[in-house]
Amino acid sequence: MCGIVGAISQRPVAAILLEGLRRLEYRGYDSAGLAVLDANGSLQRLRVLGKVSGLAEALDATPVNGLLGIAHTRWATHGEPSTENAHPHISHDRCAVVHNGIIENHERLRAEQLAAGHRFLSQTDTEVVVHAIHDALAAGQTLTEAVRQTRLHLQGAYALGVIDGQHPDCLVAARQGSPLVIGVGFQEYFIASDVFALLPVTNRFIFLEDGDLAELRVDGLAIWDANGDPVERPVRTSTVAADSAERGPYRHFMQKEIFEQPRAIADTLEGRLASRTVLPEAFGVEAEAILSGTRGVTIVACGTSYHAGLVAKYWIEAVAGLPCQVEVASEYRYRKHVIPDGHLFVTISQSGETADTLAALRLARQGGYTSTLAICNVPESSLVRESDLVLLTHAGPEIGVASTKAFTTQLTALLLLTVNLARHHGLDAEQEAAAVQLLRSLPSQMEQVLSLDARIAELAEQFVDCQHTLFLGRGEQYPIAMEGALKLKEISYIHAEAYPAGELKHGPLALIDEDMPVVAVAPNNALLEKLKSNLEEVRARGGKLFVFADDQVPMQEEAGITVVRLPQTDDLIDPIVFSIPMQLLAYHVAVLKGTDVDQPRNLAKSVTVE
Ligand code: AGP
C-alpha cells in the first residue's frame, strides 16, 4: 500500500525522505516520488515509475535541497502505475500533497474542479485534494485552515501530508481511516505511514487518531481532533530497533522471517505461561471476567490471518467446546448479522491496519458485541487501540509481503486463547499442563522442521514449470493446506488451490493428471486413514503426490509419491509445525522462478484500503 514520509527540520531533508521510502518499500508499491521546498520557497519534485533506487538515482542526477518535504511510494488504485500518477501531486506549482487511501467522491470533485478551470495532470483520485487545498489557499486561508476546509468535502479514507511554497515553515498532516504517525525529534518533526520509516531519525512517536489534523513546525506541534478541538496525544517510545528491518545474512526477508519462527514463538509465549497453566494475565487485567463468561467466539480477519482463524475454529470447538464462527472481513462488513449471545468478537491481523478488518471491528462494536479481542503484531496499531482486549504476537517486524512468522505466532496466540477459554469450560489441570508443555516444546520442534530446508529446496525444482497445484488437508490441516496454496500463488504466481481432501470426488478430481502436482499435509492423526484413501484416488488417476507426513505415518516413497518426513508431534500443535514446510516450499519455488519474493507483483503488505 502507499507509503508516506514527510519532514520539517533545520537540516536538509531529502536523504531522510529517501531513506524513509526505502524502509517503506516492503509495503508494496509501483512508483515513488518526493517534493522538497527550497530556500526560495519553490517546490522541487522528482517522481519515478518503479523502485526507490530509481528515485535515488534521479536525486543523484538532480539534487534537491530544502528543510521541508514530503515523499511517497504509490500502490496504484485509481490510474495505472506511471510517473504522471506518482505522488506528490502539485497544484499551480505552489502546494504539494501525498496521500494514502481512496477519495471515494473524487469523480464529483473532479467534475466540479474541471468546471472551475483546474487542469488535471493525472488519473488519480488524489489530485482533487491538492486542487481543493490550492483553492482554499488562494482564498487567503493558512495551510492548516485550507487542509481543514478541504477535508469537509472529502469522503473516503486518507492519510495526507501537505506542504505549500507560501508556508515554508509548516507541514500539515491529516488522518482519516489510513494510518499516520508523527515522529518527534529535537527541533524537527516527521510524518510516516509507519514507525519503521522513521527509526533512523527518532524512536519517539505520536499515533494520530482518525479525524486528527496536525500542524508541524520546527519549534512545536499542534493537533486538533475530529471535532476541531485542540488535543494532546501521548508521545510513545518505540522499542523496535532501527536495524530490525535489515535482511542480515539472508537472501530475502521472507527467508529470514521463516527462520526467525522459533524465536518469534518463544517471544510470543514469554511471560504468558506458568509451569502448568496459561497465565490469565496474558490477556490483560479485565480479561478473566470476559473470558470466563464467553459462550462462543466470532473471528474475523483477512488472508493469512483468516487462515489462522480457521485453525482456531477447530481448536476452540474441540478443546474448549465452544461454538466458533470465522469469516473474511470483507464479507462480514457488508452483510446483516445475527449477533450470538455471549460471543467474544476476535480480530486477527499482523499489521492491525487492514481496512476491512478494522471496519468489521467497528461494525461489530456498533452492532452490539460487548467484548472484542485483537490478536495483532503491531502494538500501536488502530486495531489494538480500538479493541477491549489485546493479545500481541511478538513476531517482530514482518517485512516480506508473504506472511510467515506472523501466521505461526497468531496460531500460538490462538492456542493460548483456546486453553484459557477451555479452562472455564471443563479443561482439567492435567490437560492444561499437557497443553502448556506442548506450547513450550514449539520452538525446538520448529527448529527441527527448519532443518528440512535443503530437502524442500530440492523438491521445489519439480514445481517450477507447473501451471497449477492442488493442496489437500483434512480437519485442522485443511486451513494449513489453504495457507500453503496462498503462499505458493502469491510469491511464485503458480495457480494453487486448496481443498479438504474429502471433497476431491465432488469435483476437483477432474483436474488430476500427470501435470498437476498434489501437495498433502498428513500428520499421523485420527483422519490419516481417510486422507490416505483420498490420496489413493489421486494416484489412481496419475497425479503426482508430495506428502508432508510425520515419521509415524506408514507411507512409502514410490513412483509418483514423494514423502517428506517431519518429526512426530501432537495433534494440538501439528498445524503450527506443518506450516513451515508449506512456507519453505513456496519460498524455494519462487526463488527458482526468479520472482520478487519479498514484494510480489500487485500485492501490498499492509492493505489499508478496501
Ligand atoms: C499473506 O501472505 C498476505 N500478506 C495477506 O493475505 C495478509 O495476511 C492479509 O492482507 C491480512 O493482513 P493483516 O494480517 O495485516 O491484517
XYZ file of C-alpha atoms and ligand atoms in Angstrom:
626
model
C 0.000 0.000 0.000
C 1.044 3.603 -0.427
C 3.674 4.877 1.975
C 4.051 8.440 3.201
C 7.090 10.182 4.648
C 7.469 13.868 5.482
C 9.945 16.012 7.384
C 10.384 19.541 8.678
C 13.822 20.202 10.102
C 16.798 22.506 10.379
C 18.843 20.104 8.285
C 18.310 19.040 4.646
C 15.513 16.509 4.465
C 15.914 14.807 1.063
C 18.112 11.986 2.388
C 15.749 11.430 5.338
C 12.781 11.204 2.974
C 14.583 8.806 0.669
C 15.676 6.506 3.494
C 12.117 6.602 4.865
C 10.761 5.488 1.490
C 13.352 2.739 1.284
C 12.161 1.456 4.647
C 8.539 1.517 3.469
C 9.305 -0.496 0.319
C 8.076 -3.667 1.991
C 4.520 -2.321 1.960
C 4.397 -2.830 -1.817
C 4.386 -0.020 -4.433
C 4.841 0.717 -8.104
C 6.230 4.264 -8.217
C 7.897 6.753 -5.914
C 8.375 10.482 -5.592
C 9.258 13.382 -3.362
C 8.825 17.147 -3.217
C 11.073 19.495 -1.264
C 10.653 23.199 -0.694
C 13.911 25.045 -1.413
C 15.209 28.205 0.276
C 13.310 30.383 -2.236
C 10.012 28.702 -1.414
C 9.825 26.876 -4.723
C 8.809 23.249 -4.959
C 11.241 20.774 -6.426
C 9.649 17.475 -7.328
C 11.088 14.166 -8.520
C 8.990 11.134 -9.439
C 9.812 7.774 -10.991
C 7.943 4.723 -12.140
C 9.492 1.727 -10.378
C 11.766 1.379 -7.421
C 13.000 3.793 -4.769
C 16.521 3.051 -6.060
C 15.405 4.755 -9.292
C 14.332 7.783 -7.285
C 17.720 7.770 -5.556
C 19.432 7.822 -8.968
C 17.199 10.683 -10.081
C 18.114 12.525 -6.895
C 21.818 11.985 -7.561
C 21.387 13.394 -11.030
C 19.199 16.311 -9.908
C 19.823 17.020 -6.221
C 17.024 18.810 -4.393
C 17.719 20.845 -1.328
C 15.471 22.037 1.437
C 14.420 21.734 5.052
C 10.789 20.762 4.395
C 9.496 17.972 2.196
C 7.122 15.091 1.603
C 7.632 11.764 -0.150
C 5.556 8.789 -1.247
C 5.533 5.259 -2.570
C 2.380 4.637 -4.619
C 0.406 1.422 -4.939
C -1.950 2.125 -7.817
C -5.686 2.159 -7.158
C -7.024 4.914 -9.455
C -4.968 5.262 -12.613
C -2.215 2.990 -13.918
C 1.281 2.916 -12.403
C 3.082 5.794 -14.183
C 5.246 8.801 -13.459
C 2.282 11.143 -14.005
C 0.210 9.283 -11.436
C 3.046 9.078 -8.895
C 2.832 11.378 -5.871
C 3.408 14.110 -4.753
C 0.695 15.860 -6.729
C 1.032 19.590 -7.147
C -1.412 22.406 -7.820
C -0.370 25.627 -9.545
C 3.276 24.996 -8.639
C 2.681 26.038 -5.058
C 1.255 23.243 -2.902
C 2.015 19.528 -2.900
C 0.190 16.550 -1.427
C 0.969 12.919 -0.679
C -1.970 10.630 0.055
C -2.591 7.070 1.224
C -6.179 5.837 0.911
C -9.039 6.385 -1.502
C -11.099 9.539 -2.037
C -14.449 7.967 -2.818
C -16.163 11.086 -4.150
C -13.245 12.071 -6.413
C -15.302 11.870 -9.619
C -17.782 14.505 -8.492
C -14.995 16.742 -7.125
C -13.015 16.365 -10.352
C -16.029 17.408 -12.441
C -16.561 20.478 -10.256
C -12.883 21.429 -10.368
C -12.674 20.957 -14.136
C -15.674 23.247 -14.498
C -13.898 25.773 -12.281
C -10.867 25.736 -14.621
C -8.419 23.317 -12.974
C -6.214 21.290 -15.273
C -5.696 17.649 -14.270
C -2.351 16.045 -14.942
C -3.050 12.592 -13.501
C -5.781 9.961 -13.370
C -5.566 9.690 -9.593
C -8.265 10.298 -7.021
C -5.643 12.295 -5.074
C -5.327 15.207 -7.444
C -8.701 16.637 -6.358
C -7.272 17.045 -2.863
C -4.403 19.269 -3.908
C -6.603 21.439 -6.131
C -9.123 21.891 -3.315
C -6.306 22.910 -0.966
C -4.980 25.293 -3.573
C -8.389 26.978 -3.904
C -8.642 27.476 -0.163
C -5.102 28.898 -0.063
C -5.892 31.206 -2.966
C -8.884 32.440 -0.976
C -6.456 33.569 1.737
C -6.561 30.691 4.182
C -3.489 29.420 6.004
C -2.245 25.970 5.015
C -3.761 24.389 8.122
C -7.101 26.084 7.517
C -7.003 25.083 3.870
C -6.499 21.419 4.733
C -9.213 21.599 7.396
C -11.614 23.178 4.902
C -10.743 20.639 2.182
C -11.448 17.717 4.478
C -15.053 18.835 4.795
C -15.505 17.875 1.122
C -13.643 14.564 1.155
C -15.324 11.191 1.518
C -13.295 8.027 1.960
C -10.079 7.102 3.675
C -6.919 9.108 3.712
C -3.673 9.983 5.356
C -2.305 13.232 3.952
C 0.955 15.150 4.059
C 0.776 18.681 2.650
C 3.293 21.469 2.029
C 2.957 24.876 0.391
C 5.510 27.303 -1.092
C 3.990 30.229 0.767
C 4.079 28.397 4.115
C 7.734 27.307 4.216
C 7.632 26.850 7.980
C 4.965 24.206 8.313
C 3.999 20.715 7.309
C 0.332 19.727 7.678
C -0.866 16.166 8.160
C -4.330 14.642 8.420
C -5.611 11.188 9.179
C -8.966 9.624 8.370
C -9.008 5.850 8.121
C -5.410 5.357 6.909
C -2.523 5.120 9.354
C -0.199 8.046 10.057
C 2.382 8.615 12.778
C 4.322 11.698 13.781
C 7.988 11.250 14.640
C 9.217 13.622 17.321
C 12.817 14.825 17.035
C 14.796 17.692 18.585
C 13.540 20.788 16.788
C 12.348 18.628 13.936
C 9.223 16.587 13.220
C 8.408 13.859 10.769
C 5.361 12.037 9.470
C 5.153 8.499 8.105
C 2.777 5.654 7.398
C 4.534 3.551 9.997
C 7.311 3.819 12.521
C 9.870 1.795 10.515
C 10.264 4.664 8.089
C 11.488 6.956 10.845
C 13.508 4.705 13.132
C 16.857 6.060 11.883
C 15.829 9.584 12.975
C 13.727 9.049 16.083
C 12.172 6.467 18.387
C 9.520 8.848 19.788
C 6.134 8.733 18.111
C 2.666 10.193 18.285
C -0.031 7.988 16.757
C -2.687 10.165 15.188
C -6.320 9.194 15.714
C -8.967 9.161 12.994
C -10.108 12.692 12.291
C -6.908 14.318 13.586
C -5.294 17.277 11.855
C -1.696 18.183 12.741
C 0.462 21.224 12.086
C 4.198 20.545 12.420
C 6.776 23.321 12.810
C 10.403 23.053 13.922
C 9.502 24.753 17.195
C 6.337 22.862 18.000
C 3.363 20.777 17.108
C -0.393 21.344 17.259
C -3.056 18.663 16.848
C -6.831 19.051 16.515
C -9.266 16.160 16.875
C -12.214 15.237 14.669
C -14.341 17.950 16.332
C -11.715 20.587 15.628
C -10.713 20.831 19.295
C -7.004 21.075 20.200
C -5.777 17.794 21.698
C -2.612 16.411 23.232
C -1.726 12.949 22.003
C 0.769 10.955 24.052
C 4.348 10.587 22.842
C 5.326 6.911 22.915
C 8.800 5.496 22.789
C 9.156 2.630 20.329
C 11.253 -0.333 21.354
C 11.677 -1.529 17.772
C 15.362 -1.368 16.881
C 16.328 0.596 13.777
C 18.139 -2.419 12.347
C 15.172 -4.778 12.849
C 14.151 -4.110 9.285
C 17.512 -5.323 7.937
C 17.896 -8.559 5.998
C 21.126 -9.671 7.657
C 22.780 -12.701 6.038
C 19.564 -13.918 4.411
C 18.807 -13.627 0.725
C 15.254 -12.417 1.310
C 13.226 -11.063 4.210
C 10.805 -13.943 3.780
C 13.628 -16.434 4.291
C 14.826 -14.542 7.360
C 11.304 -14.478 8.760
C 10.759 -18.202 8.172
C 13.918 -18.931 10.130
C 13.008 -16.483 12.892
C 9.926 -18.504 13.827
C 11.334 -20.474 16.772
C 12.408 -17.174 18.362
C 9.157 -15.398 17.439
C 7.084 -18.152 19.032
C 9.274 -18.207 22.127
C 8.798 -14.432 22.396
C 5.036 -14.783 21.958
C 4.921 -17.313 24.799
C 7.251 -15.314 27.036
C 5.517 -14.203 30.238
C 2.291 -15.971 29.299
C 2.910 -19.432 30.705
C 3.335 -20.616 34.266
C 4.741 -24.098 34.775
C 1.376 -25.825 34.281
C -1.033 -23.095 33.218
C -1.596 -20.328 30.729
C -1.391 -17.153 32.804
C -4.778 -15.411 32.883
C -2.953 -12.034 32.889
C -1.698 -12.814 29.376
C -4.853 -11.176 28.051
C -4.847 -8.109 30.304
C -6.361 -7.429 33.692
C -10.009 -7.290 32.625
C -9.718 -10.465 30.604
C -10.678 -13.084 33.152
C -14.144 -11.673 33.719
C -14.740 -11.556 29.966
C -13.240 -14.932 29.072
C -14.946 -16.798 31.885
C -18.318 -15.506 30.648
C -17.644 -16.162 26.961
C -20.094 -18.610 25.424
C -18.793 -18.582 21.870
C -16.290 -16.905 19.571
C -16.680 -14.977 16.312
C -13.430 -14.490 14.403
C -12.968 -12.034 11.538
C -9.766 -11.486 9.542
C -8.280 -11.415 6.023
C -5.855 -13.586 4.048
C -3.335 -15.481 6.113
C -4.831 -14.138 9.332
C -8.171 -15.599 8.240
C -6.483 -18.977 7.817
C -5.209 -18.708 11.392
C -8.813 -18.091 12.445
C -9.961 -21.212 10.597
C -7.466 -23.351 12.524
C -8.682 -21.776 15.761
C -12.237 -22.841 14.980
C -11.137 -26.490 15.161
C -9.280 -25.839 18.424
C -11.963 -23.783 20.147
C -14.757 -26.214 19.304
C -12.720 -29.346 20.104
C -10.767 -28.216 23.161
C -12.978 -25.549 24.726
C -16.286 -26.986 23.483
C -17.484 -23.522 22.485
C -19.085 -22.627 19.158
C -16.811 -20.642 16.886
C -17.573 -18.944 13.585
C -14.941 -17.490 11.252
C -15.426 -15.107 8.353
C -13.352 -12.973 5.996
C -13.651 -9.333 6.978
C -14.521 -8.018 3.512
C -17.647 -10.190 3.531
C -18.523 -9.689 7.170
C -18.572 -5.913 6.918
C -21.217 -5.832 4.196
C -23.905 -8.183 5.429
C -26.522 -8.275 8.132
C -25.635 -10.309 11.196
C -27.272 -12.137 13.982
C -25.092 -11.413 16.998
C -24.841 -14.601 19.032
C -25.338 -14.173 22.760
C -22.183 -14.098 24.839
C -19.794 -14.264 21.874
C -16.340 -12.741 22.049
C -15.510 -10.912 18.805
C -11.915 -11.659 17.802
C -9.962 -9.920 15.046
C -6.631 -11.252 13.827
C -4.179 -9.078 11.934
C -0.440 -8.809 11.513
C -0.497 -5.096 10.749
C -3.553 -4.039 12.737
C -4.323 -1.585 9.935
C -6.129 -3.804 7.423
C -9.062 -1.667 6.309
C -11.607 -4.499 6.069
C -10.703 -5.986 9.455
C -10.822 -2.593 11.112
C -14.212 -1.848 9.545
C -15.520 -5.238 10.710
C -14.387 -4.483 14.265
C -16.133 -1.112 14.251
C -19.284 -2.680 12.854
C -19.217 -5.408 15.494
C -18.903 -2.825 18.250
C -21.766 -0.741 16.871
C -23.819 -3.882 16.272
C -23.741 -4.963 19.886
C -20.725 -7.167 20.585
C -19.741 -6.194 24.078
C -16.265 -7.747 24.144
C -13.603 -7.585 21.473
C -10.143 -9.094 21.360
C -7.413 -8.189 18.868
C -4.631 -10.656 18.088
C -2.100 -8.412 16.455
C 1.613 -7.905 15.828
C 1.759 -4.106 15.983
C 1.205 -2.669 19.465
C 0.395 0.870 18.303
C -1.982 -0.163 15.531
C -5.567 1.028 15.148
C -6.935 -2.463 15.770
C -5.134 -2.693 19.108
C -6.237 0.746 20.164
C -9.878 0.056 19.368
C -10.230 -3.383 20.996
C -11.167 -4.181 24.601
C -8.636 -6.972 24.966
C -5.341 -7.398 23.163
C -3.062 -10.376 22.711
C 0.093 -9.217 20.983
C 2.050 -11.639 18.871
C 5.687 -10.843 19.401
C 6.833 -11.797 15.909
C 8.860 -8.619 15.442
C 8.632 -6.619 12.215
C 7.476 -8.723 9.275
C 8.737 -7.182 6.060
C 8.111 -9.857 3.403
C 4.662 -9.427 1.884
C 4.056 -13.149 2.330
C 3.148 -13.646 5.938
C 5.130 -16.377 7.720
C 6.165 -15.720 11.307
C 3.071 -13.581 11.797
C 0.951 -16.643 10.941
C 2.620 -19.107 13.290
C 2.668 -16.598 16.134
C -1.036 -15.901 15.517
C -1.651 -19.650 15.810
C 0.355 -19.700 19.017
C -1.703 -16.826 20.426
C -4.930 -18.550 19.366
C -3.839 -21.694 21.144
C -3.232 -19.638 24.294
C -6.743 -18.252 23.890
C -8.180 -21.732 23.363
C -6.576 -23.084 26.522
C -7.691 -20.073 28.514
C -11.292 -20.445 27.326
C -11.192 -24.199 27.797
C -10.155 -23.794 31.435
C -13.541 -22.202 32.087
C -15.317 -24.967 30.177
C -14.091 -28.245 31.524
C -10.368 -28.495 30.732
C -8.834 -30.016 33.857
C -5.470 -29.160 35.413
C -3.695 -32.184 33.875
C -4.980 -31.396 30.404
C -3.939 -27.770 30.757
C -0.480 -28.785 31.948
C -0.124 -31.074 28.908
C -1.129 -28.246 26.560
C 1.359 -25.914 28.241
C 4.125 -28.474 27.792
C 3.299 -28.746 24.092
C 3.333 -24.981 23.714
C 6.741 -24.868 25.370
C 8.066 -27.514 23.002
C 7.110 -25.499 19.917
C 10.340 -23.526 19.370
C 12.516 -26.640 19.394
C 10.095 -28.544 17.172
C 10.140 -25.645 14.725
C 13.968 -25.762 14.693
C 13.849 -29.433 13.742
C 11.439 -28.817 10.882
C 13.563 -25.944 9.588
C 16.374 -28.433 9.079
C 14.299 -29.796 6.150
C 15.170 -26.663 4.202
C 17.659 -28.287 1.804
C 15.372 -31.241 1.115
C 12.455 -28.934 0.317
C 14.668 -26.746 -1.885
C 15.429 -29.856 -3.978
C 11.773 -30.759 -4.181
C 10.871 -27.258 -5.324
C 12.510 -27.959 -8.690
C 9.607 -30.233 -9.541
C 7.139 -27.349 -9.193
C 8.893 -24.668 -11.190
C 7.378 -25.496 -14.558
C 3.889 -26.373 -13.453
C 0.885 -24.119 -14.049
C -1.379 -25.431 -11.311
C -1.128 -27.229 -7.983
C -3.576 -28.691 -5.556
C -3.111 -28.649 -1.769
C -5.020 -31.146 0.361
C -5.606 -31.468 4.069
C -8.278 -32.693 6.443
C -9.507 -31.285 9.729
C -7.325 -28.526 11.117
C -4.786 -29.254 8.367
C -7.228 -28.042 5.735
C -6.551 -24.364 6.637
C -2.831 -25.215 6.560
C -3.308 -26.526 3.013
C -5.126 -23.241 2.227
C -2.225 -21.291 3.646
C 0.258 -23.392 1.643
C -1.688 -22.644 -1.545
C -1.860 -18.930 -0.727
C 1.896 -18.786 -0.107
C 2.673 -20.529 -3.386
C 0.353 -18.409 -5.516
C 1.332 -15.059 -4.044
C 5.082 -15.374 -4.464
C 5.569 -17.856 -7.329
C 2.467 -16.867 -9.347
C 1.610 -20.547 -9.816
C -2.103 -21.152 -9.576
C -2.712 -23.101 -6.361
C -5.981 -24.312 -4.866
C -6.654 -25.958 -1.538
C -9.360 -28.496 -0.846
C -10.432 -30.529 2.122
C -9.309 -33.925 0.802
C -12.775 -35.427 1.292
C -14.152 -33.009 -1.296
C -11.929 -34.339 -4.102
C -14.503 -36.637 -5.572
C -17.092 -33.863 -5.594
C -15.307 -32.027 -8.400
C -11.583 -31.304 -8.234
C -10.630 -34.886 -9.054
C -11.443 -33.978 -12.653
C -8.329 -31.767 -12.662
C -5.896 -34.520 -11.774
C -3.351 -35.601 -14.363
C 0.433 -36.020 -14.518
C 0.913 -32.240 -14.855
C -0.855 -31.432 -11.606
C 1.328 -31.811 -8.503
C -0.763 -32.513 -5.413
C 0.581 -31.495 -2.020
C -0.868 -33.256 1.010
C -0.490 -32.301 4.670
C -0.540 -35.614 6.519
C 0.267 -35.799 10.218
C -0.420 -39.051 11.990
C -3.855 -38.192 13.377
C -7.365 -39.632 13.529
C -8.067 -38.607 9.936
C -4.937 -40.154 8.432
C -6.636 -43.264 7.036
C -9.352 -41.122 5.459
C -6.710 -38.876 3.929
C -4.776 -41.869 2.601
C -7.871 -43.106 0.794
C -8.259 -39.682 -0.795
C -4.615 -39.755 -1.887
C -5.196 -43.161 -3.473
C -7.875 -41.524 -5.589
C -5.248 -39.080 -6.818
C -2.681 -41.802 -7.530
C -5.160 -43.918 -9.425
C -5.556 -41.001 -11.844
C -1.857 -40.461 -12.441
C -1.487 -37.450 -10.107
C 1.973 -36.659 -8.710
C 1.821 -36.668 -4.913
C 4.029 -34.744 -2.495
C 3.136 -35.805 1.022
C 4.336 -33.992 4.129
C 3.974 -36.649 6.802
C 5.368 -37.188 10.262
C 7.656 -40.123 10.897
C 4.845 -42.298 12.277
C 2.840 -42.225 9.065
C 3.025 -45.606 7.324
C 3.566 -44.418 3.767
C 6.405 -45.335 1.445
C 8.028 -43.366 -1.323
C 7.415 -44.946 -4.704
C 6.848 -43.856 -8.272
C 4.532 -40.860 -8.188
C 4.794 -40.345 -4.402
C 7.371 -38.203 -2.665
C 7.208 -38.295 1.127
C 8.847 -35.590 3.249
C 9.193 -36.674 6.874
C 8.631 -34.300 9.777
C 9.295 -35.256 13.370
C 6.193 -36.592 15.095
C 4.356 -34.029 17.192
C 0.980 -33.858 18.880
C -2.356 -33.197 17.124
C -2.778 -29.975 19.077
C 0.316 -28.265 17.672
C 0.519 -30.047 14.297
C -0.964 -27.100 12.374
C 1.824 -24.817 13.606
C 4.588 -27.308 12.849
C 3.246 -28.264 9.408
C 3.053 -24.611 8.342
C 6.817 -24.473 7.972
C 7.247 -26.902 5.051
C 4.436 -25.069 3.238
C 6.333 -21.787 3.620
C 9.671 -23.309 2.600
C 8.161 -24.933 -0.478
C 6.624 -21.670 -1.698
C 9.840 -19.794 -0.935
C 12.117 -22.134 -2.873
C 9.767 -22.378 -5.853
C 9.655 -18.570 -6.032
C 13.453 -18.305 -5.770
C 13.857 -20.825 -8.600
C 11.322 -18.921 -10.681
C 13.166 -15.676 -10.024
C 10.131 -13.727 -8.861
C 10.311 -10.787 -6.468
C 9.928 -12.872 -3.305
C 9.568 -10.050 -0.797
C 7.479 -7.719 -2.915
C 5.414 -9.903 -5.237
C 3.681 -8.154 -8.100
C 0.351 -6.412 -7.447
C 0.445 -7.071 -3.693
C 0.904 -4.837 -0.687
C 1.968 -5.712 2.832
C -0.487 -3.600 4.715
C -3.848 -3.340 2.954
C -5.106 -0.042 4.292
C -7.732 0.489 1.585
C -10.751 -1.646 0.667
C -0.465 -13.258 3.229
O 0.776 -13.725 2.935
C -0.753 -11.857 2.898
N 0.261 -10.965 3.178
C -2.162 -11.383 3.254
O -3.080 -12.387 2.975
C -2.384 -10.859 4.699
O -2.379 -11.913 5.605
C -3.711 -10.083 4.729
O -3.620 -8.985 3.868
C -4.098 -9.636 6.108
O -3.154 -8.763 6.649
P -3.113 -8.445 8.205
O -2.774 -9.710 8.898
O -2.054 -7.398 8.351
O -4.473 -7.947 8.576
